[in-house]
C-alpha cells in the first residue's frame, strides 16, 4: 500500500492539457448550432444504434454531449426507444446478428425518419466489408440519408452529418 502511495506522490497528476480552441473552430460550431436550431425550431430525438463497431465512433458521439459541443443546448437529445426517435445514428458494419434488430429499429421509428451512418464501417463496410459474419455497410440493410466518413469521424463532422440530414428533411417538407 505504501509503495503505491509513494509512487503516486512521485508521479503526480498526469493529464492531457486542455485542447486549444481557436476562434475559427468555435465559430463553425456556433454556425452549425444556429443552422440546426433555425431549421428544426424544435427538439430532435436521436436513437443511436451500434451494429458491430469497435466503439471508436461511439466515443466521438459521446463527446457531442460535453460542454464544448453542447448538443443538449440545441434541443438534440438521445432517446432509448426508436418509437420516440426522429433520427437513427448507426455505427459499425452490420453484423449478421444485428441485421434483424436494425430492421426492426428502423421499422419502429416513426415517419419522417432520418438515418445517418457514422464512420467508415457504417458507410462502406470498412475493413470488415461483406462476409459470412457481416452484411457490410448500413445501406445494405436500411436506407441511409447521410454518411459521415472517418475512422472515427471527429464530433464536428458528426454534427455536420446531423445538420445535413436535417436539411434534407427540411427540403423534402418544403417541397410539399
Short mmCIF file of N, CA and C in Angstrom, two decimals:
data_model
loop_
_atom_site.label_atom_id
_atom_site.label_comp_id
_atom_site.label_asym_id
_atom_site.label_seq_id
_atom_site.Cartn_x
_atom_site.Cartn_y
_atom_site.Cartn_z
N UNK A 1 0.82 -1.19 0.00
CA UNK A 1 0.00 0.00 0.00
C UNK A 1 0.87 1.25 0.00
N UNK A 2 1.86 1.30 0.89
CA UNK A 2 2.74 2.48 0.96
C UNK A 2 3.52 2.66 -0.33
N UNK A 3 3.88 1.54 -0.93
CA UNK A 3 4.63 1.58 -2.18
C UNK A 3 3.80 2.31 -3.26
N UNK A 4 2.53 2.01 -3.33
CA UNK A 4 1.65 2.64 -4.32
C UNK A 4 1.49 4.13 -4.01
N UNK A 5 1.29 4.47 -2.77
CA UNK A 5 1.13 5.88 -2.39
C UNK A 5 2.39 6.69 -2.70
N UNK A 6 3.57 6.11 -2.43
CA UNK A 6 4.82 6.81 -2.76
C UNK A 6 4.93 7.05 -4.26
N UNK A 7 4.56 6.05 -5.05
CA UNK A 7 4.62 6.20 -6.50
C UNK A 7 3.65 7.28 -6.97
N UNK A 8 2.47 7.34 -6.39
CA UNK A 8 1.50 8.38 -6.76
C UNK A 8 2.05 9.76 -6.44
N UNK A 9 2.67 9.92 -5.28
CA UNK A 9 3.23 11.21 -4.89
C UNK A 9 4.37 11.59 -5.81
N UNK A 10 5.24 10.64 -6.17
CA UNK A 10 6.36 10.92 -7.07
C UNK A 10 5.89 11.30 -8.47
N UNK A 11 4.91 10.59 -8.99
CA UNK A 11 4.44 10.80 -10.35
C UNK A 11 3.61 12.07 -10.47
N UNK A 12 2.75 12.31 -9.50
CA UNK A 12 1.86 13.47 -9.57
C UNK A 12 0.66 13.17 -10.46
N UNK A 13 -0.08 14.21 -10.75
CA UNK A 13 -1.26 14.06 -11.58
C UNK A 13 -0.85 14.17 -13.04
N UNK A 14 -1.14 13.14 -13.80
CA UNK A 14 -0.78 13.11 -15.21
C UNK A 14 -2.06 13.21 -16.03
N UNK A 15 -2.25 14.32 -16.69
CA UNK A 15 -3.40 14.51 -17.56
C UNK A 15 -2.96 15.21 -18.82
N UNK A 16 -3.82 15.14 -19.81
CA UNK A 16 -3.55 15.85 -21.06
C UNK A 16 -3.88 17.33 -20.86
N UNK A 17 -3.15 18.19 -21.55
CA UNK A 17 -3.53 19.61 -21.47
C UNK A 17 -4.85 19.84 -22.18
N UNK A 18 -5.57 20.85 -21.76
CA UNK A 18 -6.85 21.18 -22.40
C UNK A 18 -6.59 21.54 -23.85
N UNK A 19 -7.51 21.16 -24.76
CA UNK A 19 -7.29 21.46 -26.18
C UNK A 19 -7.36 22.96 -26.43
N UNK A 20 -6.52 23.40 -27.37
CA UNK A 20 -6.56 24.81 -27.77
C UNK A 20 -7.76 25.02 -28.68
N UNK A 21 -8.62 25.91 -28.31
CA UNK A 21 -9.82 26.19 -29.09
C UNK A 21 -9.60 27.50 -29.83
N UNK A 22 -9.45 27.39 -31.13
CA UNK A 22 -9.28 28.62 -31.89
C UNK A 22 -10.65 29.19 -32.26
N UNK A 23 -10.68 30.47 -32.54
CA UNK A 23 -11.93 31.17 -32.82
C UNK A 23 -12.61 30.65 -34.08
N UNK A 24 -11.83 30.20 -35.06
CA UNK A 24 -12.42 29.70 -36.30
C UNK A 24 -13.26 28.46 -36.04
N UNK A 25 -12.72 27.52 -35.27
CA UNK A 25 -13.46 26.29 -34.96
C UNK A 25 -14.68 26.59 -34.10
N UNK A 26 -14.53 27.51 -33.15
CA UNK A 26 -15.65 27.88 -32.31
C UNK A 26 -16.78 28.51 -33.13
N UNK A 27 -16.41 29.35 -34.11
CA UNK A 27 -17.43 29.99 -34.94
C UNK A 27 -18.13 28.97 -35.85
N UNK A 28 -17.39 27.96 -36.31
CA UNK A 28 -18.00 26.90 -37.13
C UNK A 28 -19.05 26.15 -36.31
N UNK A 29 -18.70 25.79 -35.08
CA UNK A 29 -19.64 25.08 -34.21
C UNK A 29 -20.86 25.94 -33.93
N UNK A 30 -20.66 27.22 -33.66
CA UNK A 30 -21.79 28.11 -33.39
C UNK A 30 -22.68 28.26 -34.63
N UNK A 31 -22.08 28.30 -35.81
CA UNK A 31 -22.86 28.41 -37.04
C UNK A 31 -23.70 27.15 -37.26
N UNK A 32 -23.10 25.99 -37.03
CA UNK A 32 -23.85 24.73 -37.15
C UNK A 32 -25.00 24.72 -36.15
N UNK A 33 -24.75 25.16 -34.92
CA UNK A 33 -25.81 25.24 -33.92
C UNK A 33 -26.95 26.13 -34.41
N UNK A 34 -26.63 27.31 -34.94
CA UNK A 34 -27.65 28.24 -35.42
C UNK A 34 -28.45 27.62 -36.57
N UNK A 35 -27.75 26.95 -37.49
CA UNK A 35 -28.43 26.33 -38.63
C UNK A 35 -29.40 25.24 -38.18
N UNK A 36 -28.94 24.39 -37.26
CA UNK A 36 -29.80 23.31 -36.78
C UNK A 36 -31.02 23.89 -36.07
N UNK A 37 -30.80 24.86 -35.18
CA UNK A 37 -31.93 25.47 -34.47
C UNK A 37 -32.86 26.19 -35.42
N UNK A 38 -32.30 26.87 -36.43
CA UNK A 38 -33.13 27.59 -37.39
C UNK A 38 -34.02 26.67 -38.20
N UNK A 39 -33.49 25.51 -38.58
CA UNK A 39 -34.27 24.57 -39.39
C UNK A 39 -35.26 23.82 -38.52
N UNK A 40 -34.78 23.32 -37.38
CA UNK A 40 -35.65 22.50 -36.54
C UNK A 40 -36.74 23.32 -35.87
N UNK A 41 -36.31 24.33 -35.13
CA UNK A 41 -37.26 25.10 -34.36
C UNK A 41 -37.88 24.28 -33.25
N UNK A 42 -37.41 23.07 -33.06
CA UNK A 42 -37.93 22.17 -32.03
C UNK A 42 -36.84 21.17 -31.68
N UNK A 43 -37.16 20.22 -30.86
CA UNK A 43 -36.20 19.21 -30.44
C UNK A 43 -36.00 18.14 -31.51
N UNK A 44 -34.84 17.53 -31.48
CA UNK A 44 -34.54 16.40 -32.36
C UNK A 44 -34.17 15.23 -31.46
N UNK A 45 -34.87 14.13 -31.59
CA UNK A 45 -34.60 12.94 -30.78
C UNK A 45 -33.84 11.93 -31.63
N UNK A 46 -32.70 11.48 -31.12
CA UNK A 46 -31.83 10.56 -31.85
C UNK A 46 -31.74 9.23 -31.11
N UNK A 47 -31.87 8.14 -31.85
CA UNK A 47 -31.62 6.80 -31.31
C UNK A 47 -30.32 6.33 -31.93
N UNK A 48 -29.33 6.06 -31.10
CA UNK A 48 -28.03 5.60 -31.58
C UNK A 48 -28.03 4.08 -31.56
N UNK A 49 -27.60 3.47 -32.68
CA UNK A 49 -27.59 2.01 -32.81
C UNK A 49 -26.18 1.56 -33.19
N UNK A 50 -25.61 0.69 -32.37
CA UNK A 50 -24.30 0.10 -32.66
C UNK A 50 -24.55 -1.27 -33.27
N UNK A 51 -24.16 -1.43 -34.54
CA UNK A 51 -24.43 -2.70 -35.23
C UNK A 51 -23.19 -3.58 -35.36
N UNK A 52 -22.19 -3.30 -34.55
CA UNK A 52 -20.99 -4.15 -34.58
C UNK A 52 -19.70 -3.36 -34.67
N UNK A 53 -19.67 -2.16 -34.15
CA UNK A 53 -18.49 -1.31 -34.29
C UNK A 53 -17.45 -1.61 -33.22
N UNK A 54 -16.30 -0.95 -33.34
CA UNK A 54 -15.21 -1.08 -32.37
C UNK A 54 -15.37 -0.10 -31.22
N UNK A 55 -16.42 0.71 -31.22
CA UNK A 55 -16.75 1.73 -30.24
C UNK A 55 -15.97 3.03 -30.40
N UNK A 56 -15.17 3.15 -31.43
CA UNK A 56 -14.48 4.41 -31.69
C UNK A 56 -15.47 5.51 -32.04
N UNK A 57 -16.43 5.21 -32.89
CA UNK A 57 -17.45 6.19 -33.28
C UNK A 57 -18.33 6.56 -32.09
N UNK A 58 -18.62 5.59 -31.22
CA UNK A 58 -19.45 5.87 -30.05
C UNK A 58 -18.76 6.86 -29.12
N UNK A 59 -17.44 6.75 -29.01
CA UNK A 59 -16.70 7.70 -28.18
C UNK A 59 -16.83 9.12 -28.73
N UNK A 60 -16.77 9.26 -30.04
CA UNK A 60 -16.90 10.58 -30.66
C UNK A 60 -18.34 11.10 -30.54
N UNK A 61 -19.32 10.21 -30.66
CA UNK A 61 -20.72 10.61 -30.48
C UNK A 61 -20.93 11.05 -29.04
N UNK A 62 -20.33 10.33 -28.10
CA UNK A 62 -20.45 10.69 -26.69
C UNK A 62 -19.84 12.07 -26.43
N UNK A 63 -18.80 12.43 -27.18
CA UNK A 63 -18.16 13.74 -27.00
C UNK A 63 -19.10 14.88 -27.39
N UNK A 64 -20.12 14.59 -28.20
CA UNK A 64 -21.08 15.63 -28.57
C UNK A 64 -21.84 16.16 -27.35
N UNK A 65 -21.90 15.36 -26.30
CA UNK A 65 -22.63 15.76 -25.11
C UNK A 65 -21.83 16.63 -24.16
N UNK A 66 -20.53 16.82 -24.42
CA UNK A 66 -19.75 17.64 -23.49
C UNK A 66 -20.06 19.12 -23.68
N UNK A 67 -19.52 19.94 -22.81
CA UNK A 67 -19.87 21.37 -22.84
C UNK A 67 -19.33 22.10 -24.06
N UNK A 68 -18.36 21.53 -24.74
CA UNK A 68 -17.78 22.18 -25.92
C UNK A 68 -18.75 22.14 -27.10
N UNK A 69 -19.37 20.99 -27.34
CA UNK A 69 -20.31 20.85 -28.46
C UNK A 69 -21.76 21.10 -28.03
N UNK A 70 -22.12 20.74 -26.82
CA UNK A 70 -23.38 21.10 -26.18
C UNK A 70 -24.62 20.85 -27.04
N UNK A 71 -24.80 19.63 -27.51
CA UNK A 71 -25.97 19.38 -28.35
C UNK A 71 -27.26 19.37 -27.54
N UNK A 72 -27.17 19.13 -26.24
CA UNK A 72 -28.38 19.20 -25.41
C UNK A 72 -28.93 20.62 -25.41
N UNK A 73 -28.05 21.62 -25.47
CA UNK A 73 -28.49 23.01 -25.51
C UNK A 73 -29.21 23.35 -26.81
N UNK A 74 -29.01 22.54 -27.84
CA UNK A 74 -29.69 22.75 -29.12
C UNK A 74 -31.06 22.09 -29.15
N UNK A 75 -31.35 21.32 -28.13
CA UNK A 75 -32.59 20.57 -28.16
C UNK A 75 -32.43 19.22 -28.81
N UNK A 76 -31.19 18.79 -29.02
CA UNK A 76 -30.92 17.46 -29.58
C UNK A 76 -30.65 16.53 -28.42
N UNK A 77 -31.40 15.45 -28.36
CA UNK A 77 -31.22 14.51 -27.25
C UNK A 77 -31.23 13.08 -27.77
N UNK A 78 -30.59 12.21 -27.01
CA UNK A 78 -30.56 10.80 -27.34
C UNK A 78 -31.68 10.11 -26.55
N UNK A 79 -32.40 9.24 -27.22
CA UNK A 79 -33.52 8.55 -26.58
C UNK A 79 -33.27 7.05 -26.58
N UNK A 80 -33.94 6.36 -25.66
CA UNK A 80 -33.73 4.93 -25.51
C UNK A 80 -34.60 4.10 -26.44
N UNK A 81 -35.68 4.66 -26.92
CA UNK A 81 -36.60 3.89 -27.76
C UNK A 81 -36.68 4.47 -29.16
N UNK A 82 -36.65 3.61 -30.18
CA UNK A 82 -36.81 4.12 -31.54
C UNK A 82 -38.19 4.72 -31.78
N UNK A 83 -39.16 4.36 -30.97
CA UNK A 83 -40.52 4.91 -31.11
C UNK A 83 -40.58 6.39 -30.77
N UNK A 84 -39.58 6.88 -30.06
CA UNK A 84 -39.51 8.30 -29.69
C UNK A 84 -38.51 9.06 -30.55
N UNK A 85 -37.89 8.41 -31.52
CA UNK A 85 -36.78 9.00 -32.28
C UNK A 85 -37.24 9.61 -33.59
N UNK A 86 -36.52 10.67 -33.98
CA UNK A 86 -36.68 11.28 -35.30
C UNK A 86 -35.57 10.81 -36.23
N UNK A 87 -34.44 10.41 -35.65
CA UNK A 87 -33.26 10.07 -36.43
C UNK A 87 -32.59 8.85 -35.81
N UNK A 88 -32.04 7.99 -36.69
CA UNK A 88 -31.19 6.89 -36.26
C UNK A 88 -29.75 7.24 -36.59
N UNK A 89 -28.87 7.13 -35.61
CA UNK A 89 -27.44 7.35 -35.79
C UNK A 89 -26.81 5.97 -35.68
N UNK A 90 -26.38 5.39 -36.81
CA UNK A 90 -25.93 4.00 -36.84
C UNK A 90 -24.42 3.94 -37.01
N UNK A 91 -23.78 3.11 -36.19
CA UNK A 91 -22.32 2.94 -36.26
C UNK A 91 -21.97 1.49 -36.50
N UNK A 92 -20.85 1.27 -37.15
CA UNK A 92 -20.33 -0.06 -37.35
C UNK A 92 -20.87 -0.77 -38.58
N UNK A 93 -20.13 -1.79 -39.05
CA UNK A 93 -20.68 -2.62 -40.12
C UNK A 93 -21.81 -3.46 -39.52
N UNK A 94 -22.80 -3.76 -40.30
CA UNK A 94 -23.95 -4.50 -39.76
C UNK A 94 -23.59 -5.98 -39.68
N UNK A 95 -23.42 -6.46 -38.45
CA UNK A 95 -23.14 -7.89 -38.29
C UNK A 95 -24.42 -8.67 -38.59
N UNK A 96 -24.27 -9.93 -38.98
CA UNK A 96 -25.43 -10.76 -39.31
C UNK A 96 -26.39 -10.87 -38.12
N UNK A 97 -25.84 -10.85 -36.91
CA UNK A 97 -26.67 -10.95 -35.72
C UNK A 97 -27.47 -9.67 -35.46
N UNK A 98 -27.02 -8.55 -35.98
CA UNK A 98 -27.70 -7.27 -35.76
C UNK A 98 -28.59 -6.85 -36.92
N UNK A 99 -28.58 -7.60 -38.00
CA UNK A 99 -29.35 -7.24 -39.19
C UNK A 99 -30.84 -7.11 -38.89
N UNK A 100 -31.42 -8.12 -38.28
CA UNK A 100 -32.85 -8.09 -37.96
C UNK A 100 -33.16 -7.01 -36.92
N UNK A 101 -32.30 -6.84 -35.94
CA UNK A 101 -32.51 -5.81 -34.91
C UNK A 101 -32.50 -4.41 -35.53
N UNK A 102 -31.60 -4.18 -36.49
CA UNK A 102 -31.55 -2.88 -37.15
C UNK A 102 -32.81 -2.65 -37.98
N UNK A 103 -33.26 -3.66 -38.68
CA UNK A 103 -34.50 -3.52 -39.47
C UNK A 103 -35.70 -3.21 -38.56
N UNK A 104 -35.78 -3.91 -37.45
CA UNK A 104 -36.89 -3.67 -36.51
C UNK A 104 -36.80 -2.27 -35.90
N UNK A 105 -35.61 -1.83 -35.60
CA UNK A 105 -35.43 -0.47 -35.07
C UNK A 105 -35.87 0.55 -36.10
N UNK A 106 -35.47 0.34 -37.35
CA UNK A 106 -35.86 1.24 -38.43
C UNK A 106 -37.38 1.26 -38.60
N UNK A 107 -37.99 0.08 -38.58
CA UNK A 107 -39.45 -0.01 -38.74
C UNK A 107 -40.19 0.63 -37.58
N UNK A 108 -39.62 0.58 -36.38
CA UNK A 108 -40.26 1.15 -35.20
C UNK A 108 -40.14 2.67 -35.13
N UNK A 109 -39.22 3.24 -35.89
CA UNK A 109 -39.03 4.69 -35.89
C UNK A 109 -40.14 5.34 -36.71
N UNK A 110 -40.85 6.32 -36.14
CA UNK A 110 -41.96 6.94 -36.88
C UNK A 110 -41.47 7.80 -38.04
N UNK A 111 -42.35 7.95 -39.03
CA UNK A 111 -42.05 8.81 -40.18
C UNK A 111 -42.17 10.27 -39.76
N UNK A 112 -41.48 11.21 -40.34
CA UNK A 112 -40.40 11.04 -41.30
C UNK A 112 -39.11 10.72 -40.56
N UNK A 113 -38.52 9.61 -40.86
CA UNK A 113 -37.32 9.19 -40.16
C UNK A 113 -36.09 9.49 -40.98
N UNK A 114 -35.01 9.80 -40.28
CA UNK A 114 -33.72 10.07 -40.91
C UNK A 114 -32.72 9.03 -40.43
N UNK A 115 -31.79 8.65 -41.30
CA UNK A 115 -30.75 7.70 -40.93
C UNK A 115 -29.40 8.30 -41.30
N UNK A 116 -28.51 8.38 -40.30
CA UNK A 116 -27.14 8.85 -40.52
C UNK A 116 -26.20 7.70 -40.19
N UNK A 117 -25.39 7.29 -41.15
CA UNK A 117 -24.38 6.24 -40.95
C UNK A 117 -23.08 6.93 -40.55
N UNK A 118 -22.59 6.64 -39.36
CA UNK A 118 -21.42 7.32 -38.81
C UNK A 118 -20.20 6.41 -38.91
N UNK A 119 -19.17 6.89 -39.58
CA UNK A 119 -17.91 6.17 -39.68
C UNK A 119 -17.76 5.39 -40.97
N UNK A 120 -16.53 5.02 -41.26
CA UNK A 120 -16.23 4.27 -42.48
C UNK A 120 -16.90 2.91 -42.50
N UNK A 121 -16.96 2.25 -41.35
CA UNK A 121 -17.57 0.91 -41.30
C UNK A 121 -19.05 0.98 -41.64
N UNK A 122 -19.76 1.97 -41.11
CA UNK A 122 -21.19 2.11 -41.39
C UNK A 122 -21.43 2.58 -42.82
N UNK A 123 -20.52 3.39 -43.34
CA UNK A 123 -20.69 3.95 -44.68
C UNK A 123 -20.29 3.03 -45.80
N UNK A 124 -19.22 2.24 -45.60
CA UNK A 124 -18.69 1.41 -46.68
C UNK A 124 -18.46 -0.05 -46.29
N UNK A 125 -18.62 -0.35 -45.03
CA UNK A 125 -18.27 -1.69 -44.55
C UNK A 125 -16.88 -1.71 -43.95
N UNK A 126 -16.09 -0.66 -44.22
CA UNK A 126 -14.75 -0.53 -43.64
C UNK A 126 -13.87 -1.72 -43.93
N UNK A 127 -13.03 -2.04 -42.97
CA UNK A 127 -12.10 -3.16 -43.14
C UNK A 127 -12.81 -4.50 -43.08
N UNK A 128 -14.06 -4.51 -42.61
CA UNK A 128 -14.79 -5.76 -42.46
C UNK A 128 -15.46 -6.19 -43.76
N UNK A 129 -15.94 -5.20 -44.52
CA UNK A 129 -16.60 -5.50 -45.79
C UNK A 129 -17.80 -6.40 -45.60
N UNK A 130 -18.10 -7.20 -46.62
CA UNK A 130 -19.19 -8.17 -46.55
C UNK A 130 -18.60 -9.56 -46.46
N UNK A 131 -19.12 -10.34 -45.54
CA UNK A 131 -18.61 -11.70 -45.35
C UNK A 131 -19.71 -12.55 -44.74
N UNK A 132 -19.37 -13.74 -44.34
CA UNK A 132 -20.34 -14.63 -43.71
C UNK A 132 -20.86 -14.03 -42.40
N UNK A 133 -20.08 -13.15 -41.76
CA UNK A 133 -20.45 -12.59 -40.46
C UNK A 133 -20.92 -11.15 -40.55
N UNK A 134 -20.77 -10.52 -41.71
CA UNK A 134 -21.08 -9.10 -41.82
C UNK A 134 -21.88 -8.81 -43.09
N UNK A 135 -22.92 -8.00 -42.93
CA UNK A 135 -23.70 -7.55 -44.09
C UNK A 135 -23.01 -6.37 -44.76
N UNK A 136 -21.99 -5.83 -44.13
CA UNK A 136 -21.27 -4.68 -44.68
C UNK A 136 -21.89 -3.37 -44.24
N UNK A 137 -22.01 -2.44 -45.18
CA UNK A 137 -22.48 -1.10 -44.86
C UNK A 137 -23.96 -1.10 -44.46
N UNK A 138 -24.35 -0.04 -43.77
CA UNK A 138 -25.72 0.08 -43.27
C UNK A 138 -26.71 0.15 -44.43
N UNK A 139 -26.34 0.78 -45.54
CA UNK A 139 -27.23 0.93 -46.70
C UNK A 139 -27.61 -0.41 -47.31
N UNK A 140 -26.88 -1.47 -47.00
CA UNK A 140 -27.25 -2.80 -47.48
C UNK A 140 -28.47 -3.35 -46.74
N UNK A 141 -28.80 -2.74 -45.59
CA UNK A 141 -29.89 -3.24 -44.77
C UNK A 141 -31.06 -2.27 -44.71
N UNK A 142 -30.79 -0.98 -44.51
CA UNK A 142 -31.84 0.04 -44.45
C UNK A 142 -31.40 1.25 -45.28
N UNK A 143 -32.35 2.09 -45.73
CA UNK A 143 -31.97 3.28 -46.49
C UNK A 143 -31.24 4.30 -45.61
N UNK A 144 -30.19 4.90 -46.16
CA UNK A 144 -29.37 5.86 -45.43
C UNK A 144 -29.50 7.23 -46.09
N UNK A 145 -29.70 8.27 -45.28
CA UNK A 145 -29.80 9.64 -45.79
C UNK A 145 -28.43 10.30 -45.92
N UNK A 146 -27.58 10.16 -44.90
CA UNK A 146 -26.28 10.82 -44.88
C UNK A 146 -25.23 9.85 -44.34
N UNK A 147 -24.05 9.86 -44.96
CA UNK A 147 -22.91 9.08 -44.48
C UNK A 147 -21.85 10.06 -43.99
N UNK A 148 -21.36 9.83 -42.77
CA UNK A 148 -20.29 10.65 -42.21
C UNK A 148 -19.01 9.82 -42.25
N UNK A 149 -18.08 10.14 -43.17
CA UNK A 149 -16.86 9.33 -43.29
C UNK A 149 -15.87 9.63 -42.17
N UNK A 150 -14.97 8.70 -41.96
CA UNK A 150 -13.92 8.87 -40.96
C UNK A 150 -13.81 7.63 -40.09
N UNK A 151 -12.64 7.44 -39.53
CA UNK A 151 -12.42 6.27 -38.69
C UNK A 151 -11.65 6.66 -37.43
N UNK A 152 -12.32 7.11 -36.41
CA UNK A 152 -13.70 7.58 -36.34
C UNK A 152 -13.78 9.04 -36.77
N UNK A 153 -14.94 9.49 -37.20
CA UNK A 153 -15.07 10.89 -37.57
C UNK A 153 -15.06 11.77 -36.33
N UNK A 154 -14.49 12.97 -36.41
CA UNK A 154 -14.50 13.86 -35.26
C UNK A 154 -15.92 14.36 -34.97
N UNK A 155 -16.19 14.77 -33.75
CA UNK A 155 -17.54 15.21 -33.39
C UNK A 155 -18.09 16.32 -34.28
N UNK A 156 -17.24 17.21 -34.75
CA UNK A 156 -17.72 18.31 -35.61
C UNK A 156 -18.28 17.75 -36.92
N UNK A 157 -17.67 16.68 -37.45
CA UNK A 157 -18.18 16.07 -38.68
C UNK A 157 -19.50 15.34 -38.42
N UNK A 158 -19.64 14.75 -37.25
CA UNK A 158 -20.91 14.10 -36.91
C UNK A 158 -22.01 15.15 -36.82
N UNK A 159 -21.68 16.30 -36.23
CA UNK A 159 -22.64 17.42 -36.18
C UNK A 159 -23.02 17.87 -37.58
N UNK A 160 -22.04 17.94 -38.47
CA UNK A 160 -22.32 18.32 -39.86
C UNK A 160 -23.23 17.30 -40.54
N UNK A 161 -23.01 16.02 -40.24
CA UNK A 161 -23.87 14.97 -40.80
C UNK A 161 -25.30 15.08 -40.30
N UNK A 162 -25.46 15.37 -39.01
CA UNK A 162 -26.79 15.57 -38.45
C UNK A 162 -27.46 16.77 -39.12
N UNK A 163 -26.69 17.85 -39.29
CA UNK A 163 -27.22 19.04 -39.96
C UNK A 163 -27.61 18.73 -41.39
N UNK A 164 -26.80 17.96 -42.11
CA UNK A 164 -27.10 17.59 -43.48
C UNK A 164 -28.40 16.80 -43.58
N UNK A 165 -28.61 15.87 -42.65
CA UNK A 165 -29.84 15.08 -42.66
C UNK A 165 -31.06 15.96 -42.34
N UNK A 166 -30.89 16.88 -41.38
CA UNK A 166 -31.99 17.78 -41.03
C UNK A 166 -32.32 18.69 -42.21
N UNK A 167 -31.29 19.16 -42.92
CA UNK A 167 -31.52 20.00 -44.11
C UNK A 167 -32.27 19.22 -45.19
N UNK A 168 -31.93 17.94 -45.38
CA UNK A 168 -32.63 17.12 -46.37
C UNK A 168 -34.10 16.99 -46.02
N UNK A 169 -34.38 16.75 -44.74
CA UNK A 169 -35.78 16.62 -44.33
C UNK A 169 -36.51 17.94 -44.52
N UNK A 170 -35.85 19.04 -44.18
CA UNK A 170 -36.46 20.36 -44.34
C UNK A 170 -36.76 20.63 -45.82
N UNK A 171 -35.84 20.25 -46.70
CA UNK A 171 -36.03 20.44 -48.14
C UNK A 171 -37.21 19.59 -48.65
N UNK A 172 -37.31 18.35 -48.17
CA UNK A 172 -38.42 17.48 -48.56
C UNK A 172 -39.74 18.05 -48.08
N UNK A 173 -39.77 18.54 -46.84
CA UNK A 173 -41.01 19.08 -46.28
C UNK A 173 -41.43 20.38 -46.96
N UNK A 174 -40.47 21.21 -47.40
CA UNK A 174 -40.80 22.48 -48.01
C UNK A 174 -41.30 22.29 -49.46
N UNK A 175 -40.98 21.16 -50.09
CA UNK A 175 -41.46 20.87 -51.45
C UNK A 175 -42.94 20.49 -51.45
N UNK A 176 -43.41 20.00 -50.30
CA UNK A 176 -44.81 19.54 -50.21
C UNK A 176 -45.78 20.68 -50.19
#
